[in-house]
mmCIF file with all atom_site columns, C-alpha atoms in Angstrom:
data_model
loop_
_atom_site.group_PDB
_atom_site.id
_atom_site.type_symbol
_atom_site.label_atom_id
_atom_site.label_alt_id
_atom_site.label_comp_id
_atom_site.label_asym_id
_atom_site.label_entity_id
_atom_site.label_seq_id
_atom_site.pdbx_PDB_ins_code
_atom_site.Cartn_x
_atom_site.Cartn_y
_atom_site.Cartn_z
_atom_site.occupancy
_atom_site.B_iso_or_equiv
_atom_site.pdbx_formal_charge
_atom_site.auth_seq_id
_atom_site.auth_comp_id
_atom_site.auth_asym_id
_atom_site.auth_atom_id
_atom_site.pdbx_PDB_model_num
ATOM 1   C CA . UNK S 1 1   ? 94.117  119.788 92.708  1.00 66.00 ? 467 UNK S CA 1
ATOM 2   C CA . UNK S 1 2   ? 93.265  118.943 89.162  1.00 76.00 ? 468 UNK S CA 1
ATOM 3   C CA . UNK S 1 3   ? 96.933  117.618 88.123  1.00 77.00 ? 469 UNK S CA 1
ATOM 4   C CA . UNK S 1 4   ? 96.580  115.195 91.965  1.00 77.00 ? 470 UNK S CA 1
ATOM 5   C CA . UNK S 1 5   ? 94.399  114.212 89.595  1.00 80.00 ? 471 UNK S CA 1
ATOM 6   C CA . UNK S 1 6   ? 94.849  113.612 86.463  1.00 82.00 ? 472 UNK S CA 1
ATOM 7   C CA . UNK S 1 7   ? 98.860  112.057 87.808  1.00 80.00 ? 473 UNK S CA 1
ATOM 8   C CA . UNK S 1 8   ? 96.496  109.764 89.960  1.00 82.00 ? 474 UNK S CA 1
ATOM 9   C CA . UNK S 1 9   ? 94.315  108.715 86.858  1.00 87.00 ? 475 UNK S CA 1
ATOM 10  C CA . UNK S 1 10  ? 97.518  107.844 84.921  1.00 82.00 ? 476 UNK S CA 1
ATOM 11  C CA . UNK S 1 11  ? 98.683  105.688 87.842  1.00 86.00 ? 477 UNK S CA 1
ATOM 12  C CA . UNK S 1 12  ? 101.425 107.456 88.946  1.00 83.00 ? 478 UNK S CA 1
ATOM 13  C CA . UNK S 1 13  ? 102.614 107.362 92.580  1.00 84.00 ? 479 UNK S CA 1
ATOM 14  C CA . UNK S 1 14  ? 100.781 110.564 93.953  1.00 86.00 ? 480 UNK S CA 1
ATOM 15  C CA . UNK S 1 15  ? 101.013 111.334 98.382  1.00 90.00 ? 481 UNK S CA 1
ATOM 16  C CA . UNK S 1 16  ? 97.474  110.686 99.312  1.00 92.00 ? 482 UNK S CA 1
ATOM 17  C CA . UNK S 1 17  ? 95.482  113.919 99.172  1.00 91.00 ? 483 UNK S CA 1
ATOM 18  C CA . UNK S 1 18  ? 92.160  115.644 99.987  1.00 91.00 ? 484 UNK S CA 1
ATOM 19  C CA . UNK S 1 19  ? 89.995  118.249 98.993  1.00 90.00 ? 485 UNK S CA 1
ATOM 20  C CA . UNK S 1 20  ? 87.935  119.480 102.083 1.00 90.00 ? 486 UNK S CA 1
ATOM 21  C CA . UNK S 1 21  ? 85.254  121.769 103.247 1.00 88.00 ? 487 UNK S CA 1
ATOM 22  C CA . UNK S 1 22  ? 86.475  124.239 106.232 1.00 83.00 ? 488 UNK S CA 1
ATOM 23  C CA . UNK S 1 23  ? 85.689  123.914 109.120 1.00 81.00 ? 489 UNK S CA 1
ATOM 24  C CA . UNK S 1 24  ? 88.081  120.229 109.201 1.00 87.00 ? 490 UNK S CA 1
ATOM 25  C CA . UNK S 1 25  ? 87.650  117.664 111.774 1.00 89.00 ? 491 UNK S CA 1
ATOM 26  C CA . UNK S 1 26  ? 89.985  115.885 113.682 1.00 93.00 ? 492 UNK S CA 1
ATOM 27  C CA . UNK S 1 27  ? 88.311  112.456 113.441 1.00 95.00 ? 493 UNK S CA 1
ATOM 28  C CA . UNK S 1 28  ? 88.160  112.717 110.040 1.00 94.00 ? 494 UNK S CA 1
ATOM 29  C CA . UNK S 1 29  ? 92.029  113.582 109.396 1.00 95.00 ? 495 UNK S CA 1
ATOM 30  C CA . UNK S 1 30  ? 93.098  110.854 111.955 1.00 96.00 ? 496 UNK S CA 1
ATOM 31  C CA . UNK S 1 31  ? 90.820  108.424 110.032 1.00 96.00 ? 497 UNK S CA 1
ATOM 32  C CA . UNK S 1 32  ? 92.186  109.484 106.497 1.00 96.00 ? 498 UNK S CA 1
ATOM 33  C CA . UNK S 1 33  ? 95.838  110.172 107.202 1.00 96.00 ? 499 UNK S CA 1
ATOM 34  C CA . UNK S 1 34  ? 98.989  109.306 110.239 1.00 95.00 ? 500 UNK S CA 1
ATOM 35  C CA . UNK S 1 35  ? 100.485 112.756 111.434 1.00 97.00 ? 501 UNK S CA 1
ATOM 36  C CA . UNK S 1 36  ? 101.969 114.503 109.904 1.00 96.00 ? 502 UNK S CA 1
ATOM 37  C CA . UNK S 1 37  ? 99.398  115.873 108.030 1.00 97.00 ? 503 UNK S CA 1
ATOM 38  C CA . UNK S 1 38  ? 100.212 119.098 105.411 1.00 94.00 ? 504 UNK S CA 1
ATOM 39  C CA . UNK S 1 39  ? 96.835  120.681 104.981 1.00 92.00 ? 505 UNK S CA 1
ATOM 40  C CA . UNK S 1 40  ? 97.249  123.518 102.173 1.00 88.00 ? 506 UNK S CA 1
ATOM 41  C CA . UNK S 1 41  ? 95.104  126.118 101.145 1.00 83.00 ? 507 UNK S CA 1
ATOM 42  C CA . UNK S 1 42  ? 93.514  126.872 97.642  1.00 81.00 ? 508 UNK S CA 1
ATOM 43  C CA . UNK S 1 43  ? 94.849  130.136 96.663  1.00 77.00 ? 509 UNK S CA 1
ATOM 44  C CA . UNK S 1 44  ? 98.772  130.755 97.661  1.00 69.00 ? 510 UNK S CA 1
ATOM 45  C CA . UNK S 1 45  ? 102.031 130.323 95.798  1.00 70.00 ? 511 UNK S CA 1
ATOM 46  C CA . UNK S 1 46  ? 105.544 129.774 96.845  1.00 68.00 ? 512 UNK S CA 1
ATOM 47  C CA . UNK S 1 47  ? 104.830 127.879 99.941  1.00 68.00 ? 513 UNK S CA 1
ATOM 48  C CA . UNK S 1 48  ? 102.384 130.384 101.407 1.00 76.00 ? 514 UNK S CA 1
ATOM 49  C CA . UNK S 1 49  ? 98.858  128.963 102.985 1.00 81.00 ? 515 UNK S CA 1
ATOM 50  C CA . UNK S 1 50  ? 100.944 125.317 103.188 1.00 86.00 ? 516 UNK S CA 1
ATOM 51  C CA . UNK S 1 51  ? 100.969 124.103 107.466 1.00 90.00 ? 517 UNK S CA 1
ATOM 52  C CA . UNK S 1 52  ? 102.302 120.935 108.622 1.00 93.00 ? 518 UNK S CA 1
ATOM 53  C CA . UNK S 1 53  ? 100.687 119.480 111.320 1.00 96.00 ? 519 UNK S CA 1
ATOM 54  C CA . UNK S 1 54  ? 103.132 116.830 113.318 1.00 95.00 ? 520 UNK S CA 1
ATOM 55  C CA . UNK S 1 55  ? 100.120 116.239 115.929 1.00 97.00 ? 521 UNK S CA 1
ATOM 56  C CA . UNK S 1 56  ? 96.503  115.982 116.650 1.00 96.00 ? 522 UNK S CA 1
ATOM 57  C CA . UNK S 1 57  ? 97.103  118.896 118.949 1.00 96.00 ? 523 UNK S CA 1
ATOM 58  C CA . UNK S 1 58  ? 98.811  121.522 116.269 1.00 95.00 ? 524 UNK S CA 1
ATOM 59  C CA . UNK S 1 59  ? 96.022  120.262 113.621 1.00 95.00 ? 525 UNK S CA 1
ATOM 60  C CA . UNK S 1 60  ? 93.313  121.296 115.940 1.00 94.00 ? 526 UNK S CA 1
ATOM 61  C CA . UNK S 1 61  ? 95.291  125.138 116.819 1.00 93.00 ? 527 UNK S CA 1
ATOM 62  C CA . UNK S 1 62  ? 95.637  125.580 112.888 1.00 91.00 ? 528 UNK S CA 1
ATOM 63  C CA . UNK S 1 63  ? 91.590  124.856 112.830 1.00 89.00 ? 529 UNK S CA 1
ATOM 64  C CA . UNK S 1 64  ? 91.449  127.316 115.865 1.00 88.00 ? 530 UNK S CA 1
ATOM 65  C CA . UNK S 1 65  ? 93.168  129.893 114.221 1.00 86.00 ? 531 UNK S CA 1
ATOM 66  C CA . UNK S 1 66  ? 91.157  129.897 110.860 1.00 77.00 ? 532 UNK S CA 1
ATOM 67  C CA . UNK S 1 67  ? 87.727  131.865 110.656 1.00 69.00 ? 533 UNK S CA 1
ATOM 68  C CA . UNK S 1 68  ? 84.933  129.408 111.096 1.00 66.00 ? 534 UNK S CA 1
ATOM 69  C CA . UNK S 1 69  ? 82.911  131.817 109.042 1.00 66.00 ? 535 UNK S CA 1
ATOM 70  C CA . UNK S 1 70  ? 84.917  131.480 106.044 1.00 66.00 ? 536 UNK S CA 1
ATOM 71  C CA . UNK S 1 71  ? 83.560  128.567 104.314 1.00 66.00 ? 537 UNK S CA 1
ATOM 72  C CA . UNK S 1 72  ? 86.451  127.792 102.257 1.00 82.00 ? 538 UNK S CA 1
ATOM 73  C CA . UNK S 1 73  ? 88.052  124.740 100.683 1.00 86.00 ? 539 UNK S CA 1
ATOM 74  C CA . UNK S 1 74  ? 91.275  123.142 102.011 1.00 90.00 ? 540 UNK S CA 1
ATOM 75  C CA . UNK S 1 75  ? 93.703  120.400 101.357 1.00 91.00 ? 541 UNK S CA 1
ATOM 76  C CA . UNK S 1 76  ? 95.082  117.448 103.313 1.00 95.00 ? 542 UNK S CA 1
ATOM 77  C CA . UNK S 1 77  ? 97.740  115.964 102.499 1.00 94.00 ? 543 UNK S CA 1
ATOM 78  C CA . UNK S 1 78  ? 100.061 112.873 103.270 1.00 95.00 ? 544 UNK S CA 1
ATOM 79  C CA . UNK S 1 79  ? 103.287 113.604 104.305 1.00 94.00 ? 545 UNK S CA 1
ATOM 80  C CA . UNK S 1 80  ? 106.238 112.685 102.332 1.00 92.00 ? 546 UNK S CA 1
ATOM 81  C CA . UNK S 1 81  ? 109.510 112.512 104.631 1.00 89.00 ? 547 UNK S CA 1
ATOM 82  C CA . UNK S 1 82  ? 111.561 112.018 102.240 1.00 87.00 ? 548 UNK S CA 1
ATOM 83  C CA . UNK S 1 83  ? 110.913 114.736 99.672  1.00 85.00 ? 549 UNK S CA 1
ATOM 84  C CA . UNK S 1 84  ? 110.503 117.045 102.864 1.00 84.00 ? 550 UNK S CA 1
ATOM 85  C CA . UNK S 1 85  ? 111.382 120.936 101.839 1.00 82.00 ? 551 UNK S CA 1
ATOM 86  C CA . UNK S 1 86  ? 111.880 119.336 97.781  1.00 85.00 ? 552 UNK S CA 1
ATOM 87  C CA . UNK S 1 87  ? 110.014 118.797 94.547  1.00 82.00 ? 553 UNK S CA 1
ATOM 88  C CA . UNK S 1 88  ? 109.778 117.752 91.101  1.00 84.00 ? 554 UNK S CA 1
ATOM 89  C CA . UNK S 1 89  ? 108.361 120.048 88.681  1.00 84.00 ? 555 UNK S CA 1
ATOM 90  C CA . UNK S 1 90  ? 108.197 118.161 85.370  1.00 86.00 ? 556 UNK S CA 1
ATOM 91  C CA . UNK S 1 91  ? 106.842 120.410 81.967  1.00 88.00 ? 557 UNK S CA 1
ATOM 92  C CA . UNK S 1 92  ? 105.064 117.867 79.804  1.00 86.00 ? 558 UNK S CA 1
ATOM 93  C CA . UNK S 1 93  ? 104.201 118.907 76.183  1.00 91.00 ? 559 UNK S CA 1
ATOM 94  C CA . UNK S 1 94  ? 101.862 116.265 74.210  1.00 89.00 ? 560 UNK S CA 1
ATOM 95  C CA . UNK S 1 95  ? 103.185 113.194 75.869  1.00 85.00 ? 561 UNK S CA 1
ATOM 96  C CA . UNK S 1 96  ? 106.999 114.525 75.712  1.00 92.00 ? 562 UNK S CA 1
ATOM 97  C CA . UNK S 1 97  ? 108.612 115.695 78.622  1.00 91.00 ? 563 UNK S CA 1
ATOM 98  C CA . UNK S 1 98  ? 110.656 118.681 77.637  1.00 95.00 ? 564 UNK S CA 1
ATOM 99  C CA . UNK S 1 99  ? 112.004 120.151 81.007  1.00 95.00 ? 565 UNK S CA 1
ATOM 100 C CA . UNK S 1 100 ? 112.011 119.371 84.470  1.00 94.00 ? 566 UNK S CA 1
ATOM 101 C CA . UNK S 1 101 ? 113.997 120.923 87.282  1.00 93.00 ? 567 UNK S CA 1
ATOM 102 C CA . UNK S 1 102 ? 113.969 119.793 91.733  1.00 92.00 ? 568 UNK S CA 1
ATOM 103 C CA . UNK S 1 103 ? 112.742 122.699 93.669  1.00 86.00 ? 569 UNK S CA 1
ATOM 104 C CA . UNK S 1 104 ? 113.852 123.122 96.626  1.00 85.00 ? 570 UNK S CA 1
ATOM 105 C CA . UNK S 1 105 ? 111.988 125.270 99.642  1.00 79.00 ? 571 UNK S CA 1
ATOM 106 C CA . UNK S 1 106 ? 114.250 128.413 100.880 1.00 75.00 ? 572 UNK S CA 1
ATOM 107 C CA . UNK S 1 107 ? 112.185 127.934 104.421 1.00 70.00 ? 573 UNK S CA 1
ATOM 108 C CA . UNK S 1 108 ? 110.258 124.398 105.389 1.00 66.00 ? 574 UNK S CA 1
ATOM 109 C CA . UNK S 1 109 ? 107.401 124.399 107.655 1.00 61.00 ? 575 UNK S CA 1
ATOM 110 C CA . UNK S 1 110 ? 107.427 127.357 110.388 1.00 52.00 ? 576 UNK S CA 1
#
């Protein structure tokens, strides 16, 4: 969440993104963001903990399925069609870029 932003502070072209407290409502995501939604967990690497949501409907089974007890932090997300399953992972040192490389997802959204 911190680089979201510091790229946001620097004005660069960021999808519109979240930090929430669990339990989520719907009225809140459908006022905030057009499904599809990706709502991510805090802790995970390598894709896992990341959901898409195409509808109202599968946002509110993800909800269902998480332990109202656990009163963790979550992401939303906007959707980026485009870079679907794909990434940019730049390594900045100082103010010189000095690597960057596309990854690209071995499975998209279950």
């Amino acid at each position: 969440m911190r680089i979201a932003q510091l790229l946001a502070a620097h004005r660069l072209p960021t999808p519109k993104t979240l930090l929430l407290n669990f339990p989520v409502s719907l009225p809140l995501i459908e006022q905030e963001f057009s499904f599809p939604v990706v709502i991510k967990t805090t802790a995970g690497a390598k894709g896992v903990g990341v959901f898409l949501c195409d509808t109202a409907n599968s946002f509110q089974d993800l909800m269902g399925l998480l332990d109202p007890s656990d009163n963790r932090q979550m992401i939303a997300q906007e959707f980026i069609a485009s870079s679907y399953g794909r990434d940019l992972r730049v390594l900045v040192l100082g103010s010189r870029v000095i690597g960057c490389m596309q990854r690209t997802a071995k499975h998209n959204f279950k």
